[in-house]
């Protein structure tokens, strides 16, 4: 793990905008991993070593989490709007308010007003998202804002006010809903593969990805001869994007183009520079299995660039075979991957698809990412066989299954 002094030196050399005070603020106002796990169920613990062999201790996970938080806070301070879009600097955060003696709405409004005042003072903005957590002592919401807004609020408010504030940048692992990592593996493993790596499903050859909780075992992905299993990811958009769409300041097409530009532009360097995992591996510090896995994916993809400057994954596969489209409401988009027509090797294709997943979790327009679930409704009667599949988010699919079980048990008990 990073030692505090080493991290400060590395950050100072990499991000000139990050002062010692910025690093201190990120540490003091961050939300510990254990607390985050009580707010949202994500892949955070998995990325930070819970499934390593041996697993990191709770103390080790929290130390690595804090290092990552400080790094992300510092990364977010750099203005990248010229190259990555006007909303790129408005990063997603979890903001929690612990003001005592107030209702959940009043409690958060008290902190949010402080952030809005700070935003006005520096000619910026802050954009509130949905509620993430609320109990008698704490209320948390998603917020998009420039990191400078939090810096201004902390600098101008007395400790007796800021003591009730918690600010956590949305790290990449926090954006992947719990079960998505294993779900991707399960989806990609739905094939019979020989020891030579040839895989069959119905007719035609395909390739699959196979991976453990941490690192790669062996694997490939959907490809070849027109036979494939579609992969569809559902992205919940961050508050800044929802604001742009409501006010018609930015179109869906622009949002989608900026997501793809981030993933494919500058030979993948946008993604590499945004990845704490890749930064940590390059720095030679201890990382978890998943961090090493994602760093290897990024480096493998950027290394595909030929002497002539072309990159099959970034120039052809992702722009041509990945379809990003709005869904039924203004808050989500789908990322669909069908059969990929590419001259990439199996290993290169494997890396290309995992690189896409990682790039999406790194982009500030993305609040959450999860697999689309396909559910077959229960027949209406004993002779009804006409039920067609429907598409639900995984959380809704789980609820539907639970309701179906409950109804079946109720019917049985009433007999």
Short mmCIF file of C-alpha atoms in Angstrom, two decimals:
data_model
loop_
_atom_site.label_atom_id
_atom_site.label_comp_id
_atom_site.label_asym_id
_atom_site.label_seq_id
_atom_site.Cartn_x
_atom_site.Cartn_y
_atom_site.Cartn_z
CA UNK A 1 0.00 0.00 0.00
CA UNK A 2 0.99 3.62 -0.31
CA UNK A 3 2.69 5.22 2.63
CA UNK A 4 1.32 8.68 3.31
CA UNK A 5 4.58 10.48 2.49
CA UNK A 6 5.15 8.46 -0.67
CA UNK A 7 1.63 9.15 -1.91
CA UNK A 8 2.02 12.88 -1.29
CA UNK A 9 5.28 12.99 -3.26
CA UNK A 10 3.80 11.00 -6.16
CA UNK A 11 0.70 13.16 -6.29
CA UNK A 12 2.68 16.38 -6.11
CA UNK A 13 4.77 15.31 -9.09
CA UNK A 14 1.75 14.13 -11.09
CA UNK A 15 -0.93 16.70 -10.21
CA UNK A 16 0.49 20.18 -9.64
CA UNK A 17 -2.98 21.39 -8.61
CA UNK A 18 -3.05 19.12 -5.55
CA UNK A 19 -1.69 20.94 -2.53
CA UNK A 20 -0.91 19.47 0.86
CA UNK A 21 -4.19 21.01 2.03
CA UNK A 22 -6.09 19.23 -0.74
CA UNK A 23 -4.63 15.90 0.35
CA UNK A 24 -5.50 16.66 3.95
CA UNK A 25 -9.07 17.64 3.03
CA UNK A 26 -9.56 14.44 1.02
CA UNK A 27 -8.46 12.40 4.00
CA UNK A 28 -10.49 14.29 6.62
CA UNK A 29 -13.81 14.39 4.77
CA UNK A 30 -13.73 11.01 3.01
CA UNK A 31 -16.16 8.18 3.72
CA UNK A 32 -14.55 4.89 4.88
CA UNK A 33 -15.09 1.74 2.84
CA UNK A 34 -17.07 0.09 5.63
CA UNK A 35 -19.49 3.03 5.72
CA UNK A 36 -19.80 3.10 1.92
CA UNK A 37 -20.78 -0.58 1.97
CA UNK A 38 -23.69 0.38 4.24
CA UNK A 39 -24.83 3.08 1.80
CA UNK A 40 -24.59 1.32 -1.58
CA UNK A 41 -23.90 -2.30 -2.50
CA UNK A 42 -21.11 -2.25 -5.08
CA UNK A 43 -17.94 -4.05 -6.16
CA UNK A 44 -15.84 -1.86 -3.84
CA UNK A 45 -14.83 -4.58 -1.38
CA UNK A 46 -13.98 -6.95 -4.21
CA UNK A 47 -11.73 -4.42 -5.92
CA UNK A 48 -10.04 -3.56 -2.65
CA UNK A 49 -8.96 -7.05 -1.71
CA UNK A 50 -11.78 -8.92 0.01
CA UNK A 51 -11.50 -11.84 -2.44
CA UNK A 52 -7.73 -11.91 -2.78
CA UNK A 53 -5.88 -15.01 -1.62
CA UNK A 54 -5.02 -14.21 1.06
CA UNK A 55 -7.64 -11.52 1.51
CA UNK A 56 -6.54 -8.09 2.67
CA UNK A 57 -7.44 -7.31 6.26
CA UNK A 58 -10.06 -4.68 6.98
CA UNK A 59 -7.29 -2.28 7.99
CA UNK A 60 -5.39 -2.90 4.75
CA UNK A 61 -8.52 -2.41 2.67
CA UNK A 62 -9.31 0.87 4.41
CA UNK A 63 -5.75 2.14 3.92
CA UNK A 64 -5.84 1.34 0.20
CA UNK A 65 -9.31 2.89 -0.04
CA UNK A 66 -8.03 6.11 1.51
CA UNK A 67 -5.07 6.20 -0.89
CA UNK A 68 -7.45 5.79 -3.81
CA UNK A 69 -9.76 8.51 -2.47
CA UNK A 70 -6.92 11.00 -2.12
CA UNK A 71 -5.71 10.16 -5.63
CA UNK A 72 -9.19 10.60 -7.14
CA UNK A 73 -9.74 13.88 -5.34
CA UNK A 74 -6.46 15.16 -6.80
CA UNK A 75 -7.19 13.82 -10.29
CA UNK A 76 -10.55 15.60 -10.25
CA UNK A 77 -8.85 18.95 -9.67
CA UNK A 78 -7.38 19.05 -13.18
CA UNK A 79 -9.41 20.82 -15.90
CA UNK A 80 -9.95 18.46 -18.85
CA UNK A 81 -13.02 20.04 -20.44
CA UNK A 82 -11.16 21.13 -23.57
CA UNK A 83 -10.43 17.54 -24.55
CA UNK A 84 -13.15 15.49 -22.83
CA UNK A 85 -16.28 17.65 -22.82
CA UNK A 86 -17.83 20.48 -20.85
CA UNK A 87 -19.21 18.25 -18.12
CA UNK A 88 -16.10 16.15 -17.51
CA UNK A 89 -14.87 18.21 -14.55
CA UNK A 90 -18.19 17.80 -12.72
CA UNK A 91 -17.28 14.55 -11.07
CA UNK A 92 -19.79 12.40 -9.17
CA UNK A 93 -19.53 12.35 -5.39
CA UNK A 94 -21.37 10.85 -2.46
CA UNK A 95 -22.13 13.73 -0.11
CA UNK A 96 -23.38 12.97 3.39
CA UNK A 97 -24.77 15.38 5.95
CA UNK A 98 -24.80 14.63 9.68
CA UNK A 99 -26.39 17.87 10.91
CA UNK A 100 -28.26 16.85 14.10
CA UNK A 101 -31.85 17.56 15.07
CA UNK A 102 -33.23 17.84 11.52
CA UNK A 103 -35.25 15.73 9.14
CA UNK A 104 -33.46 14.03 6.28
CA UNK A 105 -34.49 16.72 3.79
CA UNK A 106 -33.61 19.59 6.13
CA UNK A 107 -30.33 17.96 7.10
CA UNK A 108 -29.11 17.63 3.53
CA UNK A 109 -30.44 21.03 2.48
CA UNK A 110 -28.30 22.66 5.18
CA UNK A 111 -25.12 21.16 3.72
CA UNK A 112 -26.23 21.60 0.11
CA UNK A 113 -26.84 25.31 0.61
CA UNK A 114 -23.28 25.65 1.84
CA UNK A 115 -22.03 23.93 -1.35
CA UNK A 116 -24.22 26.09 -3.58
CA UNK A 117 -22.87 29.27 -1.95
CA UNK A 118 -19.31 28.04 -2.48
CA UNK A 119 -20.08 27.24 -6.12
CA UNK A 120 -21.43 30.75 -6.71
CA UNK A 121 -18.31 32.25 -5.16
CA UNK A 122 -16.04 30.49 -7.64
CA UNK A 123 -18.40 30.80 -10.62
CA UNK A 124 -19.15 27.09 -10.75
CA UNK A 125 -22.14 24.89 -10.01
CA UNK A 126 -23.27 21.91 -7.97
CA UNK A 127 -25.91 19.43 -9.14
CA UNK A 128 -27.93 17.27 -6.77
CA UNK A 129 -28.93 13.72 -7.60
CA UNK A 130 -31.13 11.14 -5.93
CA UNK A 131 -31.12 10.07 -2.30
CA UNK A 132 -28.71 7.26 -1.52
CA UNK A 133 -29.16 6.85 2.22
CA UNK A 134 -31.24 8.31 5.03
CA UNK A 135 -31.62 7.44 8.71
CA UNK A 136 -31.97 9.36 11.98
CA UNK A 137 -28.36 10.53 11.96
CA UNK A 138 -27.21 10.81 8.35
CA UNK A 139 -28.50 11.65 4.88
CA UNK A 140 -26.50 10.98 1.69
CA UNK A 141 -27.12 11.98 -1.90
CA UNK A 142 -25.26 11.80 -5.17
CA UNK A 143 -23.84 15.12 -6.33
CA UNK A 144 -21.93 16.27 -9.41
CA UNK A 145 -19.50 19.12 -8.77
CA UNK A 146 -16.04 20.38 -9.47
CA UNK A 147 -13.70 19.43 -6.66
CA UNK A 148 -12.88 23.13 -6.30
CA UNK A 149 -16.40 23.63 -4.91
CA UNK A 150 -15.67 21.37 -1.94
CA UNK A 151 -12.29 23.04 -1.52
CA UNK A 152 -13.99 26.48 -1.41
CA UNK A 153 -16.65 25.33 1.06
CA UNK A 154 -14.09 23.81 3.39
CA UNK A 155 -11.86 26.88 3.21
CA UNK A 156 -14.65 29.39 3.94
CA UNK A 157 -16.72 27.57 6.56
CA UNK A 158 -15.77 27.15 10.23
CA UNK A 159 -15.07 23.67 11.64
CA UNK A 160 -18.32 23.67 13.60
CA UNK A 161 -20.11 23.65 10.21
CA UNK A 162 -17.85 21.40 8.14
CA UNK A 163 -17.75 18.77 10.89
CA UNK A 164 -21.13 17.57 9.62
CA UNK A 165 -19.92 17.13 6.03
CA UNK A 166 -18.62 13.96 4.38
CA UNK A 167 -17.48 13.92 0.74
CA UNK A 168 -16.46 10.82 -1.16
CA UNK A 169 -15.51 10.86 -4.86
CA UNK A 170 -17.23 8.04 -6.72
CA UNK A 171 -14.36 5.62 -7.30
CA UNK A 172 -14.63 3.23 -10.23
CA UNK A 173 -15.47 0.26 -7.99
CA UNK A 174 -18.33 2.21 -6.41
CA UNK A 175 -19.99 2.59 -9.79
CA UNK A 176 -20.20 -1.13 -10.52
CA UNK A 177 -23.24 -2.58 -8.76
CA UNK A 178 -22.46 -5.61 -6.61
CA UNK A 179 -22.57 -8.83 -8.61
CA UNK A 180 -21.75 -7.19 -11.95
CA UNK A 181 -18.16 -8.45 -12.03
CA UNK A 182 -19.17 -12.05 -11.38
CA UNK A 183 -22.21 -11.62 -13.64
CA UNK A 184 -19.95 -10.67 -16.53
CA UNK A 185 -17.84 -13.74 -15.87
CA UNK A 186 -20.90 -16.00 -15.70
CA UNK A 187 -22.30 -14.55 -18.92
CA UNK A 188 -19.05 -14.96 -20.74
CA UNK A 189 -18.59 -18.51 -19.44
CA UNK A 190 -21.86 -19.82 -20.89
CA UNK A 191 -20.02 -21.92 -23.43
CA UNK A 192 -18.36 -25.35 -23.76
CA UNK A 193 -14.68 -24.80 -24.35
CA UNK A 194 -12.01 -27.37 -25.22
CA UNK A 195 -8.52 -27.33 -23.82
CA UNK A 196 -7.31 -25.71 -27.05
CA UNK A 197 -9.53 -22.69 -26.42
CA UNK A 198 -12.13 -23.54 -29.07
CA UNK A 199 -15.58 -22.82 -27.69
CA UNK A 200 -18.98 -23.89 -28.97
CA UNK A 201 -22.53 -22.71 -28.33
CA UNK A 202 -25.25 -23.98 -30.67
CA UNK A 203 -23.59 -23.58 -34.09
CA UNK A 204 -20.51 -21.60 -34.88
CA UNK A 205 -17.42 -20.87 -32.85
CA UNK A 206 -17.37 -18.20 -30.19
CA UNK A 207 -14.84 -16.98 -27.69
CA UNK A 208 -15.38 -16.24 -24.01
CA UNK A 209 -13.81 -14.50 -21.05
CA UNK A 210 -13.13 -16.51 -17.92
CA UNK A 211 -11.79 -14.83 -14.82
CA UNK A 212 -11.64 -15.35 -11.07
CA UNK A 213 -12.57 -12.82 -8.43
CA UNK A 214 -9.25 -11.16 -8.90
CA UNK A 215 -7.08 -12.06 -11.86
CA UNK A 216 -7.53 -13.74 -15.20
CA UNK A 217 -7.39 -17.52 -15.48
CA UNK A 218 -7.89 -17.90 -19.20
CA UNK A 219 -10.45 -16.59 -21.51
CA UNK A 220 -11.95 -14.94 -24.49
CA UNK A 221 -15.23 -13.28 -25.43
CA UNK A 222 -18.15 -13.34 -27.83
CA UNK A 223 -16.94 -13.68 -31.38
CA UNK A 224 -16.77 -15.47 -34.70
CA UNK A 225 -18.99 -16.94 -37.36
CA UNK A 226 -22.05 -14.91 -36.49
CA UNK A 227 -22.78 -16.74 -33.24
CA UNK A 228 -22.72 -14.76 -30.04
CA UNK A 229 -24.42 -13.99 -26.76
CA UNK A 230 -25.29 -10.31 -26.50
CA UNK A 231 -23.75 -8.36 -23.66
CA UNK A 232 -25.81 -5.39 -22.49
CA UNK A 233 -24.78 -3.04 -19.71
CA UNK A 234 -27.14 -0.50 -18.16
CA UNK A 235 -25.64 2.83 -17.13
CA UNK A 236 -27.30 5.22 -14.69
CA UNK A 237 -26.24 8.75 -15.57
CA UNK A 238 -24.72 11.19 -13.11
CA UNK A 239 -26.50 14.37 -11.92
CA UNK A 240 -24.59 16.71 -14.27
CA UNK A 241 -25.76 14.72 -17.31
CA UNK A 242 -29.37 14.70 -16.12
CA UNK A 243 -29.19 18.47 -15.67
CA UNK A 244 -27.83 18.95 -19.19
CA UNK A 245 -30.54 16.75 -20.67
CA UNK A 246 -33.36 18.45 -18.74
CA UNK A 247 -32.19 21.87 -19.86
CA UNK A 248 -31.38 20.73 -23.41
CA UNK A 249 -27.88 22.13 -23.01
CA UNK A 250 -26.32 18.88 -24.25
CA UNK A 251 -27.88 16.21 -26.46
CA UNK A 252 -27.85 12.47 -25.89
CA UNK A 253 -25.72 12.12 -29.00
CA UNK A 254 -23.08 14.39 -27.47
CA UNK A 255 -23.08 12.44 -24.20
CA UNK A 256 -22.67 9.15 -26.05
CA UNK A 257 -19.92 10.54 -28.27
CA UNK A 258 -18.02 11.85 -25.27
CA UNK A 259 -18.21 8.45 -23.55
CA UNK A 260 -16.73 6.79 -26.64
CA UNK A 261 -14.13 9.52 -27.17
CA UNK A 262 -12.91 9.02 -23.61
CA UNK A 263 -12.56 5.27 -24.18
CA UNK A 264 -11.00 5.35 -27.63
CA UNK A 265 -9.16 8.67 -27.86
CA UNK A 266 -5.46 9.40 -27.50
CA UNK A 267 -4.48 5.73 -27.82
CA UNK A 268 -6.28 4.91 -24.57
CA UNK A 269 -4.31 7.42 -22.53
CA UNK A 270 -7.49 9.11 -21.23
CA UNK A 271 -8.42 5.83 -19.55
CA UNK A 272 -4.90 5.06 -18.36
CA UNK A 273 -4.55 8.48 -16.75
CA UNK A 274 -7.94 8.17 -15.02
CA UNK A 275 -7.19 4.77 -13.47
CA UNK A 276 -5.83 4.67 -9.93
CA UNK A 277 -5.23 0.97 -10.49
CA UNK A 278 -2.92 1.63 -13.43
CA UNK A 279 -1.21 4.46 -11.53
CA UNK A 280 -0.56 2.19 -8.55
CA UNK A 281 0.89 -0.63 -10.66
CA UNK A 282 3.19 1.81 -12.47
CA UNK A 283 4.29 3.22 -9.11
CA UNK A 284 5.32 -0.26 -7.99
CA UNK A 285 3.08 -0.34 -4.92
CA UNK A 286 1.08 -3.25 -3.62
CA UNK A 287 -2.24 -3.67 -5.42
CA UNK A 288 -5.09 -6.14 -5.21
CA UNK A 289 -5.73 -8.88 -7.75
CA UNK A 290 -8.51 -6.95 -9.44
CA UNK A 291 -6.45 -3.78 -9.59
CA UNK A 292 -3.69 -5.71 -11.33
CA UNK A 293 -6.27 -7.31 -13.62
CA UNK A 294 -7.68 -3.99 -14.80
CA UNK A 295 -4.23 -2.41 -15.11
CA UNK A 296 -3.10 -5.31 -17.30
CA UNK A 297 -6.19 -4.85 -19.47
CA UNK A 298 -5.46 -1.14 -19.98
CA UNK A 299 -1.81 -1.75 -20.78
CA UNK A 300 -2.58 -4.64 -23.12
CA UNK A 301 -5.04 -2.51 -25.09
CA UNK A 302 -2.79 0.53 -25.37
CA UNK A 303 0.04 -1.80 -26.41
CA UNK A 304 -1.99 -2.98 -29.42
CA UNK A 305 -1.11 0.24 -31.24
CA UNK A 306 0.98 -0.51 -34.29
CA UNK A 307 3.98 1.38 -35.61
CA UNK A 308 1.59 3.09 -38.03
CA UNK A 309 -0.50 4.36 -35.10
CA UNK A 310 -3.58 2.17 -35.57
CA UNK A 311 -5.22 0.19 -32.78
CA UNK A 312 -7.76 -2.50 -33.69
CA UNK A 313 -9.63 -2.32 -30.38
CA UNK A 314 -9.79 1.47 -30.14
CA UNK A 315 -10.13 2.33 -33.83
CA UNK A 316 -12.44 -0.45 -35.05
CA UNK A 317 -13.99 -2.79 -32.47
CA UNK A 318 -15.26 -0.27 -29.92
CA UNK A 319 -16.44 2.46 -32.35
CA UNK A 320 -18.13 0.00 -34.73
CA UNK A 321 -19.41 -2.89 -32.61
CA UNK A 322 -20.42 -1.20 -29.34
CA UNK A 323 -23.84 0.46 -29.46
CA UNK A 324 -24.70 3.06 -26.81
CA UNK A 325 -28.29 4.25 -26.81
CA UNK A 326 -30.80 5.95 -24.51
CA UNK A 327 -33.31 3.74 -22.76
CA UNK A 328 -36.95 4.41 -21.91
CA UNK A 329 -36.26 7.28 -19.54
CA UNK A 330 -33.80 10.15 -19.34
CA UNK A 331 -31.66 8.61 -16.61
CA UNK A 332 -30.17 5.51 -18.23
CA UNK A 333 -28.40 4.40 -21.37
CA UNK A 334 -27.63 0.91 -22.60
CA UNK A 335 -24.24 -0.28 -23.82
CA UNK A 336 -24.76 -3.26 -26.11
CA UNK A 337 -22.07 -5.52 -27.53
CA UNK A 338 -23.06 -8.09 -30.13
CA UNK A 339 -20.84 -10.14 -32.40
CA UNK A 340 -17.54 -8.37 -32.91
CA UNK A 341 -16.04 -8.59 -36.38
CA UNK A 342 -12.37 -8.14 -35.74
CA UNK A 343 -8.95 -9.45 -36.67
CA UNK A 344 -7.90 -9.36 -33.03
CA UNK A 345 -6.60 -12.47 -31.36
CA UNK A 346 -8.71 -14.09 -28.66
CA UNK A 347 -6.57 -12.52 -25.94
CA UNK A 348 -6.77 -9.08 -27.53
CA UNK A 349 -10.54 -9.30 -27.83
CA UNK A 350 -10.77 -10.38 -24.22
CA UNK A 351 -8.78 -7.34 -23.12
CA UNK A 352 -10.75 -5.00 -25.39
CA UNK A 353 -14.09 -5.85 -23.77
CA UNK A 354 -12.81 -5.60 -20.21
CA UNK A 355 -11.15 -2.31 -21.15
CA UNK A 356 -14.56 -1.01 -22.25
CA UNK A 357 -16.10 -1.93 -18.88
CA UNK A 358 -13.29 -0.26 -16.95
CA UNK A 359 -13.43 2.89 -19.09
CA UNK A 360 -17.14 3.30 -18.40
CA UNK A 361 -16.68 3.08 -14.63
CA UNK A 362 -13.99 5.76 -14.83
CA UNK A 363 -16.06 8.35 -16.68
CA UNK A 364 -17.75 11.09 -14.59
CA UNK A 365 -20.96 10.83 -16.64
CA UNK A 366 -21.49 7.32 -15.23
CA UNK A 367 -23.02 6.96 -11.78
CA UNK A 368 -23.73 3.21 -11.80
CA UNK A 369 -23.12 0.34 -14.18
CA UNK A 370 -24.77 -3.09 -14.08
CA UNK A 371 -25.74 -5.97 -16.32
CA UNK A 372 -29.14 -5.96 -17.94
CA UNK A 373 -31.25 -8.86 -16.68
CA UNK A 374 -33.71 -10.76 -18.83
CA UNK A 375 -36.69 -12.20 -16.97
CA UNK A 376 -39.37 -14.57 -18.27
CA UNK A 377 -42.73 -13.65 -16.62
CA UNK A 378 -44.83 -16.36 -14.99
CA UNK A 379 -47.59 -17.83 -17.23
CA UNK A 380 -51.07 -16.47 -16.53
CA UNK A 381 -52.62 -19.92 -16.35
CA UNK A 382 -51.82 -23.65 -16.61
CA UNK A 383 -52.16 -23.66 -20.40
CA UNK A 384 -50.47 -20.33 -21.06
CA UNK A 385 -47.13 -20.72 -22.80
CA UNK A 386 -47.05 -17.31 -24.46
CA UNK A 387 -44.99 -15.48 -21.88
CA UNK A 388 -42.25 -13.48 -23.58
CA UNK A 389 -38.97 -12.36 -21.99
CA UNK A 390 -38.87 -8.85 -20.60
CA UNK A 391 -35.90 -6.74 -19.67
CA UNK A 392 -35.42 -5.46 -16.14
CA UNK A 393 -32.55 -4.11 -14.14
CA UNK A 394 -31.05 -6.80 -11.85
CA UNK A 395 -32.53 -5.22 -8.73
CA UNK A 396 -36.02 -5.25 -10.23
CA UNK A 397 -35.51 -8.80 -11.46
CA UNK A 398 -34.63 -9.93 -7.94
CA UNK A 399 -37.71 -8.23 -6.53
CA UNK A 400 -39.93 -9.87 -9.15
CA UNK A 401 -38.51 -13.27 -8.31
CA UNK A 402 -39.08 -12.68 -4.60
CA UNK A 403 -42.69 -11.63 -5.22
CA UNK A 404 -43.25 -14.72 -7.36
CA UNK A 405 -41.95 -16.99 -4.59
CA UNK A 406 -44.06 -15.17 -2.01
CA UNK A 407 -47.18 -15.54 -4.14
CA UNK A 408 -46.53 -19.23 -4.67
CA UNK A 409 -46.06 -19.85 -0.95
CA UNK A 410 -49.23 -17.88 -0.17
CA UNK A 411 -51.23 -19.93 -2.65
CA UNK A 412 -49.90 -23.14 -1.14
CA UNK A 413 -50.77 -22.10 2.41
CA UNK A 414 -54.31 -21.12 1.41
CA UNK A 415 -55.09 -24.57 0.01
#
